[in-house]
Amino acid sequence: MVKPRLLFIFSLILSAACLAQTKDAAKDSALYSRGVIPSFYLDYGKLLTIPTEMETKYEGGFELLFKEKFPLIVEVGQATLSPEGAYSNGTYESQGVYFRIGTGYYNQLTPKNKIGLTARYGSSSFSEDGRIFIESPSGSQGNFIQNIEREDLKATWYEVVVYTDKKLSELFSIGMNLRLRILADYDKQEDVDVYAIPGYGRSFDKTIPAMNFFLKVSF
């Protein structure tokens, strides 16, 4: 986990340096500044998880960009997580919906490229289903079995996000979000605690780096 965090920190410093640059190139161009630009986007990277057995994820978002600099972002998603090795003797699945909301600042590096820095708040509502069992091969003791059936669990977290995109046409662009998630709170359980939080990740990791790729449609 150290290398991804170092990559995030390096990207954060790089983006801050880029945001500090003047926009001479934009001033020299004939670009026209629009007041509000609405966009919808799809996280196409998460669609690649659908054929796997460990997880299924869908995520998209809506953005209002004011003066081509200040975004207001809402993201929503659904995830079913079945992490391999969650428990040595047992099965586990976590599923639920989540959302994030945030804002920040974008800088137009070139007529076709932006970079930005945003902060976001995330919340997840999910359930868990699983079974833990320990067998006694000798038969001297009874087998231990514990079922996990939990509903209406909640979790919240914060994110610092480095944003970058590339314009493909007047309508479409592709890009990447490099995130650092910081867990704020979740419904901690006695005996067998929550393992995986949809939209965040493993509950015992208080900070988690993540990356996602998106296709954006702007109007």
PDB file of C-alpha atoms in Angstrom:
ATOM      1  CA  MET A   1       0.000   0.000   0.000  1.00  0.00           C
ATOM      2  CA  VAL A   2       2.995   2.351   0.425  1.00  0.00           C
ATOM      3  CA  LYS A   3       3.723   2.752  -3.293  1.00  0.00           C
ATOM      4  CA  PRO A   4       0.136   3.742  -4.264  1.00  0.00           C
ATOM      5  CA  ARG A   5       0.114   6.340  -1.471  1.00  0.00           C
ATOM      6  CA  LEU A   6       3.442   7.752  -2.661  1.00  0.00           C
ATOM      7  CA  LEU A   7       2.040   7.888  -6.204  1.00  0.00           C
ATOM      8  CA  PHE A   8      -0.957   9.821  -4.917  1.00  0.00           C
ATOM      9  CA  ILE A   9       1.199  12.276  -2.957  1.00  0.00           C
ATOM     10  CA  PHE A  10       3.400  12.859  -6.030  1.00  0.00           C
ATOM     11  CA  SER A  11       0.307  13.455  -8.177  1.00  0.00           C
ATOM     12  CA  LEU A  12      -1.084  15.843  -5.557  1.00  0.00           C
ATOM     13  CA  ILE A  13       2.104  17.910  -5.598  1.00  0.00           C
ATOM     14  CA  LEU A  14       2.177  17.868  -9.408  1.00  0.00           C
ATOM     15  CA  SER A  15      -1.431  18.990  -9.685  1.00  0.00           C
ATOM     16  CA  ALA A  16      -0.895  21.770  -7.150  1.00  0.00           C
ATOM     17  CA  ALA A  17       2.038  23.030  -9.218  1.00  0.00           C
ATOM     18  CA  CYS A  18      -0.056  22.920 -12.388  1.00  0.00           C
ATOM     19  CA  LEU A  19      -2.920  24.762 -10.707  1.00  0.00           C
ATOM     20  CA  ALA A  20      -0.508  27.494  -9.654  1.00  0.00           C
ATOM     21  CA  GLN A  21       0.531  28.171 -13.247  1.00  0.00           C
ATOM     22  CA  THR A  22      -0.925  31.132 -15.117  1.00  0.00           C
ATOM     23  CA  LYS A  23      -3.324  30.515 -17.976  1.00  0.00           C
ATOM     24  CA  ASP A  24      -1.343  32.340 -20.661  1.00  0.00           C
ATOM     25  CA  ALA A  25      -2.173  29.711 -23.265  1.00  0.00           C
ATOM     26  CA  ALA A  26      -5.882  30.099 -22.595  1.00  0.00           C
ATOM     27  CA  LYS A  27      -5.633  33.892 -22.756  1.00  0.00           C
ATOM     28  CA  ASP A  28      -3.883  33.727 -26.136  1.00  0.00           C
ATOM     29  CA  SER A  29      -6.532  31.442 -27.560  1.00  0.00           C
ATOM     30  CA  ALA A  30      -9.966  32.394 -28.758  1.00  0.00           C
ATOM     31  CA  LEU A  31     -11.647  30.080 -26.232  1.00  0.00           C
ATOM     32  CA  TYR A  32     -14.956  31.347 -25.057  1.00  0.00           C
ATOM     33  CA  SER A  33     -15.845  30.940 -21.391  1.00  0.00           C
ATOM     34  CA  ARG A  34     -19.284  29.515 -20.658  1.00  0.00           C
ATOM     35  CA  GLY A  35     -21.099  30.255 -17.429  1.00  0.00           C
ATOM     36  CA  VAL A  36     -22.325  26.731 -16.638  1.00  0.00           C
ATOM     37  CA  ILE A  37     -21.454  23.424 -18.350  1.00  0.00           C
ATOM     38  CA  PRO A  38     -23.479  20.330 -17.345  1.00  0.00           C
ATOM     39  CA  SER A  39     -21.886  16.888 -17.813  1.00  0.00           C
ATOM     40  CA  PHE A  40     -22.734  13.255 -17.229  1.00  0.00           C
ATOM     41  CA  TYR A  41     -20.075  10.602 -16.940  1.00  0.00           C
ATOM     42  CA  LEU A  42     -19.703   6.847 -16.626  1.00  0.00           C
ATOM     43  CA  ASP A  43     -16.933   4.957 -14.844  1.00  0.00           C
ATOM     44  CA  TYR A  44     -16.170   2.468 -17.611  1.00  0.00           C
ATOM     45  CA  GLY A  45     -13.383   0.822 -15.601  1.00  0.00           C
ATOM     46  CA  LYS A  46     -15.880  -0.563 -13.096  1.00  0.00           C
ATOM     47  CA  LEU A  47     -17.819  -2.263 -15.891  1.00  0.00           C
ATOM     48  CA  LEU A  48     -14.809  -4.552 -16.347  1.00  0.00           C
ATOM     49  CA  THR A  49     -15.512  -6.055 -12.905  1.00  0.00           C
ATOM     50  CA  ILE A  50     -18.872  -7.499 -14.002  1.00  0.00           C
ATOM     51  CA  PRO A  51     -17.467 -10.786 -15.409  1.00  0.00           C
ATOM     52  CA  THR A  52     -15.433 -11.419 -12.225  1.00  0.00           C
ATOM     53  CA  GLU A  53     -16.693 -13.416  -9.266  1.00  0.00           C
ATOM     54  CA  MET A  54     -15.190 -11.148  -6.601  1.00  0.00           C
ATOM     55  CA  GLU A  55     -17.099  -7.948  -7.351  1.00  0.00           C
ATOM     56  CA  THR A  56     -19.659  -6.210  -9.526  1.00  0.00           C
ATOM     57  CA  LYS A  57     -19.692  -2.414  -9.668  1.00  0.00           C
ATOM     58  CA  TYR A  58     -21.596   0.322 -11.480  1.00  0.00           C
ATOM     59  CA  GLU A  59     -20.823   4.017 -11.054  1.00  0.00           C
ATOM     60  CA  GLY A  60     -21.701   7.283 -12.764  1.00  0.00           C
ATOM     61  CA  GLY A  61     -21.925  10.953 -11.979  1.00  0.00           C
ATOM     62  CA  PHE A  62     -23.242  14.406 -12.764  1.00  0.00           C
ATOM     63  CA  GLU A  63     -21.210  17.611 -12.827  1.00  0.00           C
ATOM     64  CA  LEU A  64     -21.984  21.303 -13.107  1.00  0.00           C
ATOM     65  CA  LEU A  65     -18.881  23.287 -14.082  1.00  0.00           C
ATOM     66  CA  PHE A  66     -19.102  27.002 -13.299  1.00  0.00           C
ATOM     67  CA  LYS A  67     -16.982  29.453 -15.308  1.00  0.00           C
ATOM     68  CA  GLU A  68     -15.017  26.419 -16.599  1.00  0.00           C
ATOM     69  CA  LYS A  69     -13.148  26.321 -13.261  1.00  0.00           C
ATOM     70  CA  PHE A  70     -15.367  25.345 -10.334  1.00  0.00           C
ATOM     71  CA  PRO A  71     -17.113  21.942 -10.446  1.00  0.00           C
ATOM     72  CA  LEU A  72     -20.030  20.730  -8.368  1.00  0.00           C
ATOM     73  CA  ILE A  73     -19.914  16.918  -8.496  1.00  0.00           C
ATOM     74  CA  VAL A  74     -22.412  14.213  -7.526  1.00  0.00           C
ATOM     75  CA  GLU A  75     -21.463  10.542  -7.951  1.00  0.00           C
ATOM     76  CA  VAL A  76     -23.668   7.499  -7.354  1.00  0.00           C
ATOM     77  CA  GLY A  77     -22.834   3.806  -7.514  1.00  0.00           C
ATOM     78  CA  GLN A  78     -23.813   0.263  -6.656  1.00  0.00           C
ATOM     79  CA  ALA A  79     -21.448  -2.542  -5.679  1.00  0.00           C
ATOM     80  CA  THR A  80     -21.536  -6.211  -4.736  1.00  0.00           C
ATOM     81  CA  LEU A  81     -18.260  -7.304  -3.115  1.00  0.00           C
ATOM     82  CA  SER A  82     -17.165 -10.886  -2.478  1.00  0.00           C
ATOM     83  CA  PRO A  83     -13.481 -10.444  -1.544  1.00  0.00           C
ATOM     84  CA  GLU A  84     -11.418 -13.599  -1.733  1.00  0.00           C
ATOM     85  CA  GLY A  85      -9.924 -14.544   1.612  1.00  0.00           C
ATOM     86  CA  ALA A  86     -12.155 -12.277   3.678  1.00  0.00           C
ATOM     87  CA  TYR A  87     -12.374 -15.136   6.185  1.00  0.00           C
ATOM     88  CA  SER A  88     -10.200 -18.273   6.191  1.00  0.00           C
ATOM     89  CA  ASN A  89     -13.143 -20.537   6.949  1.00  0.00           C
ATOM     90  CA  GLY A  90     -16.255 -19.051   5.505  1.00  0.00           C
ATOM     91  CA  THR A  91     -18.047 -17.043   2.855  1.00  0.00           C
ATOM     92  CA  TYR A  92     -18.710 -13.311   2.702  1.00  0.00           C
ATOM     93  CA  GLU A  93     -20.590 -10.800   0.546  1.00  0.00           C
ATOM     94  CA  SER A  94     -21.274  -7.107   0.975  1.00  0.00           C
ATOM     95  CA  GLN A  95     -23.651  -5.181  -1.254  1.00  0.00           C
ATOM     96  CA  GLY A  96     -25.151  -1.725  -1.302  1.00  0.00           C
ATOM     97  CA  VAL A  97     -25.376   1.736  -2.819  1.00  0.00           C
ATOM     98  CA  TYR A  98     -23.278   4.838  -2.224  1.00  0.00           C
ATOM     99  CA  PHE A  99     -22.926   8.459  -3.235  1.00  0.00           C
ATOM    100  CA  ARG A 100     -20.299  11.184  -3.154  1.00  0.00           C
ATOM    101  CA  ILE A 101     -20.632  14.948  -3.391  1.00  0.00           C
ATOM    102  CA  GLY A 102     -17.821  17.459  -3.749  1.00  0.00           C
ATOM    103  CA  THR A 103     -16.299  20.531  -5.287  1.00  0.00           C
ATOM    104  CA  GLY A 104     -12.881  21.917  -6.165  1.00  0.00           C
ATOM    105  CA  TYR A 105     -10.945  23.702  -8.888  1.00  0.00           C
ATOM    106  CA  TYR A 106     -10.000  22.846 -12.485  1.00  0.00           C
ATOM    107  CA  ASN A 107      -7.201  24.438 -14.510  1.00  0.00           C
ATOM    108  CA  GLN A 108      -7.216  24.444 -18.324  1.00  0.00           C
ATOM    109  CA  LEU A 109      -3.676  23.338 -19.163  1.00  0.00           C
ATOM    110  CA  THR A 110      -4.270  23.261 -22.924  1.00  0.00           C
ATOM    111  CA  PRO A 111      -7.408  23.683 -25.077  1.00  0.00           C
ATOM    112  CA  LYS A 112      -7.974  19.915 -24.752  1.00  0.00           C
ATOM    113  CA  ASN A 113      -6.640  19.077 -21.280  1.00  0.00           C
ATOM    114  CA  LYS A 114      -7.694  19.943 -17.753  1.00  0.00           C
ATOM    115  CA  ILE A 115      -6.243  19.083 -14.357  1.00  0.00           C
ATOM    116  CA  GLY A 116      -7.925  19.690 -11.053  1.00  0.00           C
ATOM    117  CA  LEU A 117      -8.035  19.143  -7.339  1.00  0.00           C
ATOM    118  CA  THR A 118     -11.298  18.369  -5.530  1.00  0.00           C
ATOM    119  CA  ALA A 119     -12.563  17.259  -2.130  1.00  0.00           C
ATOM    120  CA  ARG A 120     -15.544  14.910  -1.732  1.00  0.00           C
ATOM    121  CA  TYR A 121     -17.763  13.448   0.976  1.00  0.00           C
ATOM    122  CA  GLY A 122     -18.966   9.859   0.562  1.00  0.00           C
ATOM    123  CA  SER A 123     -21.698   7.813   2.212  1.00  0.00           C
ATOM    124  CA  SER A 124     -22.685   4.153   1.800  1.00  0.00           C
ATOM    125  CA  SER A 125     -25.757   2.115   2.789  1.00  0.00           C
ATOM    126  CA  PHE A 126     -25.153  -1.617   2.598  1.00  0.00           C
ATOM    127  CA  SER A 127     -25.831  -5.111   3.902  1.00  0.00           C
ATOM    128  CA  GLU A 128     -23.622  -8.121   4.658  1.00  0.00           C
ATOM    129  CA  ASP A 129     -24.240 -11.818   4.197  1.00  0.00           C
ATOM    130  CA  GLY A 130     -21.854 -14.618   5.115  1.00  0.00           C
ATOM    131  CA  ARG A 131     -21.080 -17.719   7.097  1.00  0.00           C
ATOM    132  CA  ILE A 132     -18.088 -18.604   9.274  1.00  0.00           C
ATOM    133  CA  PHE A 133     -17.503 -22.203  10.282  1.00  0.00           C
ATOM    134  CA  ILE A 134     -14.824 -24.105  12.215  1.00  0.00           C
ATOM    135  CA  GLU A 135     -14.878 -27.891  12.141  1.00  0.00           C
ATOM    136  CA  SER A 136     -13.523 -30.271  14.778  1.00  0.00           C
ATOM    137  CA  PRO A 137     -11.904 -33.142  12.801  1.00  0.00           C
ATOM    138  CA  SER A 138     -11.515 -35.255  15.939  1.00  0.00           C
ATOM    139  CA  GLY A 139     -15.124 -34.769  16.929  1.00  0.00           C
ATOM    140  CA  SER A 140     -14.077 -33.976  20.502  1.00  0.00           C
ATOM    141  CA  GLN A 141     -15.757 -30.604  20.239  1.00  0.00           C
ATOM    142  CA  GLY A 142     -18.793 -29.379  18.389  1.00  0.00           C
ATOM    143  CA  ASN A 143     -18.433 -27.483  15.138  1.00  0.00           C
ATOM    144  CA  PHE A 144     -18.657 -23.699  15.390  1.00  0.00           C
ATOM    145  CA  ILE A 145     -20.932 -21.954  12.890  1.00  0.00           C
ATOM    146  CA  GLN A 146     -21.814 -18.269  12.804  1.00  0.00           C
ATOM    147  CA  ASN A 147     -24.051 -16.713  10.185  1.00  0.00           C
ATOM    148  CA  ILE A 148     -23.626 -13.066   9.195  1.00  0.00           C
ATOM    149  CA  GLU A 149     -26.870 -11.361   8.211  1.00  0.00           C
ATOM    150  CA  ARG A 150     -26.853  -7.594   8.623  1.00  0.00           C
ATOM    151  CA  GLU A 151     -29.040  -4.909   7.076  1.00  0.00           C
ATOM    152  CA  ASP A 152     -29.080  -1.097   7.035  1.00  0.00           C
ATOM    153  CA  LEU A 153     -25.368  -0.607   7.746  1.00  0.00           C
ATOM    154  CA  LYS A 154     -23.916   2.879   7.183  1.00  0.00           C
ATOM    155  CA  ALA A 155     -20.448   4.284   6.515  1.00  0.00           C
ATOM    156  CA  THR A 156     -19.026   7.723   5.672  1.00  0.00           C
ATOM    157  CA  TRP A 157     -15.659   8.917   4.415  1.00  0.00           C
ATOM    158  CA  TYR A 158     -13.813  11.833   2.793  1.00  0.00           C
ATOM    159  CA  GLU A 159     -11.772  11.941  -0.397  1.00  0.00           C
ATOM    160  CA  VAL A 160      -9.046  14.124  -1.873  1.00  0.00           C
ATOM    161  CA  VAL A 161      -9.127  13.688  -5.647  1.00  0.00           C
ATOM    162  CA  VAL A 162      -6.652  14.602  -8.383  1.00  0.00           C
ATOM    163  CA  TYR A 163      -8.658  15.012 -11.604  1.00  0.00           C
ATOM    164  CA  THR A 164      -7.435  15.022 -15.195  1.00  0.00           C
ATOM    165  CA  ASP A 165      -9.218  14.750 -18.538  1.00  0.00           C
ATOM    166  CA  LYS A 166      -8.666  14.929 -22.287  1.00  0.00           C
ATOM    167  CA  LYS A 167     -11.221  16.332 -24.713  1.00  0.00           C
ATOM    168  CA  LEU A 168     -12.024  13.987 -27.612  1.00  0.00           C
ATOM    169  CA  SER A 169     -14.668  16.176 -29.255  1.00  0.00           C
ATOM    170  CA  GLU A 170     -17.090  18.946 -28.395  1.00  0.00           C
ATOM    171  CA  LEU A 171     -19.282  16.309 -26.753  1.00  0.00           C
ATOM    172  CA  PHE A 172     -16.974  13.619 -25.347  1.00  0.00           C
ATOM    173  CA  SER A 173     -13.928  13.510 -23.099  1.00  0.00           C
ATOM    174  CA  ILE A 174     -12.105  10.798 -21.168  1.00  0.00           C
ATOM    175  CA  GLY A 175     -10.262  11.135 -17.896  1.00  0.00           C
ATOM    176  CA  MET A 176      -9.033   9.764 -14.607  1.00  0.00           C
ATOM    177  CA  ASN A 177      -9.629  10.401 -10.910  1.00  0.00           C
ATOM    178  CA  LEU A 178      -6.809   9.522  -8.520  1.00  0.00           C
ATOM    179  CA  ARG A 179      -8.347   9.346  -5.046  1.00  0.00           C
ATOM    180  CA  LEU A 180      -7.219   9.144  -1.452  1.00  0.00           C
ATOM    181  CA  ARG A 181     -10.118   7.952   0.727  1.00  0.00           C
ATOM    182  CA  ILE A 182     -10.143   8.645   4.469  1.00  0.00           C
ATOM    183  CA  LEU A 183     -12.642   6.668   6.558  1.00  0.00           C
ATOM    184  CA  ALA A 184     -14.729   8.820   8.908  1.00  0.00           C
ATOM    185  CA  ASP A 185     -17.209   6.428  10.512  1.00  0.00           C
ATOM    186  CA  TYR A 186     -19.032   3.127  10.039  1.00  0.00           C
ATOM    187  CA  ASP A 187     -21.350   0.819  11.968  1.00  0.00           C
ATOM    188  CA  LYS A 188     -18.728  -1.185  13.822  1.00  0.00           C
ATOM    189  CA  GLN A 189     -19.848  -4.691  14.830  1.00  0.00           C
ATOM    190  CA  GLU A 190     -18.875  -6.841  17.795  1.00  0.00           C
ATOM    191  CA  ASP A 191     -17.491 -10.377  17.380  1.00  0.00           C
ATOM    192  CA  VAL A 192     -17.199 -10.271  13.564  1.00  0.00           C
ATOM    193  CA  ASP A 193     -16.706  -6.722  12.295  1.00  0.00           C
ATOM    194  CA  VAL A 194     -17.692  -5.224   8.935  1.00  0.00           C
ATOM    195  CA  TYR A 195     -15.147  -6.250   6.296  1.00  0.00           C
ATOM    196  CA  ALA A 196     -15.918  -4.459   2.991  1.00  0.00           C
ATOM    197  CA  ILE A 197     -17.786  -1.158   2.483  1.00  0.00           C
ATOM    198  CA  PRO A 198     -19.257  -0.551  -1.015  1.00  0.00           C
ATOM    199  CA  GLY A 199     -17.795   2.649  -2.453  1.00  0.00           C
ATOM    200  CA  TYR A 200     -14.956   2.739   0.074  1.00  0.00           C
ATOM    201  CA  GLY A 201     -13.182  -0.610   0.506  1.00  0.00           C
ATOM    202  CA  ARG A 202     -11.952  -2.635   3.485  1.00  0.00           C
ATOM    203  CA  SER A 203     -13.027  -1.203   6.831  1.00  0.00           C
ATOM    204  CA  PHE A 204      -9.695  -1.856   8.569  1.00  0.00           C
ATOM    205  CA  ASP A 205      -7.845   0.399   6.067  1.00  0.00           C
ATOM    206  CA  LYS A 206      -8.380   3.918   7.412  1.00  0.00           C
ATOM    207  CA  THR A 207      -6.887   5.431   4.240  1.00  0.00           C
ATOM    208  CA  ILE A 208      -7.222   3.846   0.802  1.00  0.00           C
ATOM    209  CA  PRO A 209      -5.762   5.056  -2.526  1.00  0.00           C
ATOM    210  CA  ALA A 210      -7.964   4.368  -5.547  1.00  0.00           C
ATOM    211  CA  MET A 211      -8.128   5.170  -9.247  1.00  0.00           C
ATOM    212  CA  ASN A 212     -11.000   5.239 -11.711  1.00  0.00           C
ATOM    213  CA  PHE A 213     -11.399   6.011 -15.423  1.00  0.00           C
ATOM    214  CA  PHE A 214     -14.424   7.753 -16.896  1.00  0.00           C
ATOM    215  CA  LEU A 215     -16.106   8.755 -20.131  1.00  0.00           C
ATOM    216  CA  LYS A 216     -17.776  12.182 -19.877  1.00  0.00           C
ATOM    217  CA  VAL A 217     -20.507  13.718 -22.025  1.00  0.00           C
ATOM    218  CA  SER A 218     -20.725  17.536 -21.796  1.00  0.00           C
ATOM    219  CA  PHE A 219     -23.505  19.728 -23.168  1.00  0.00           C
TER     220      PHE A 219
END
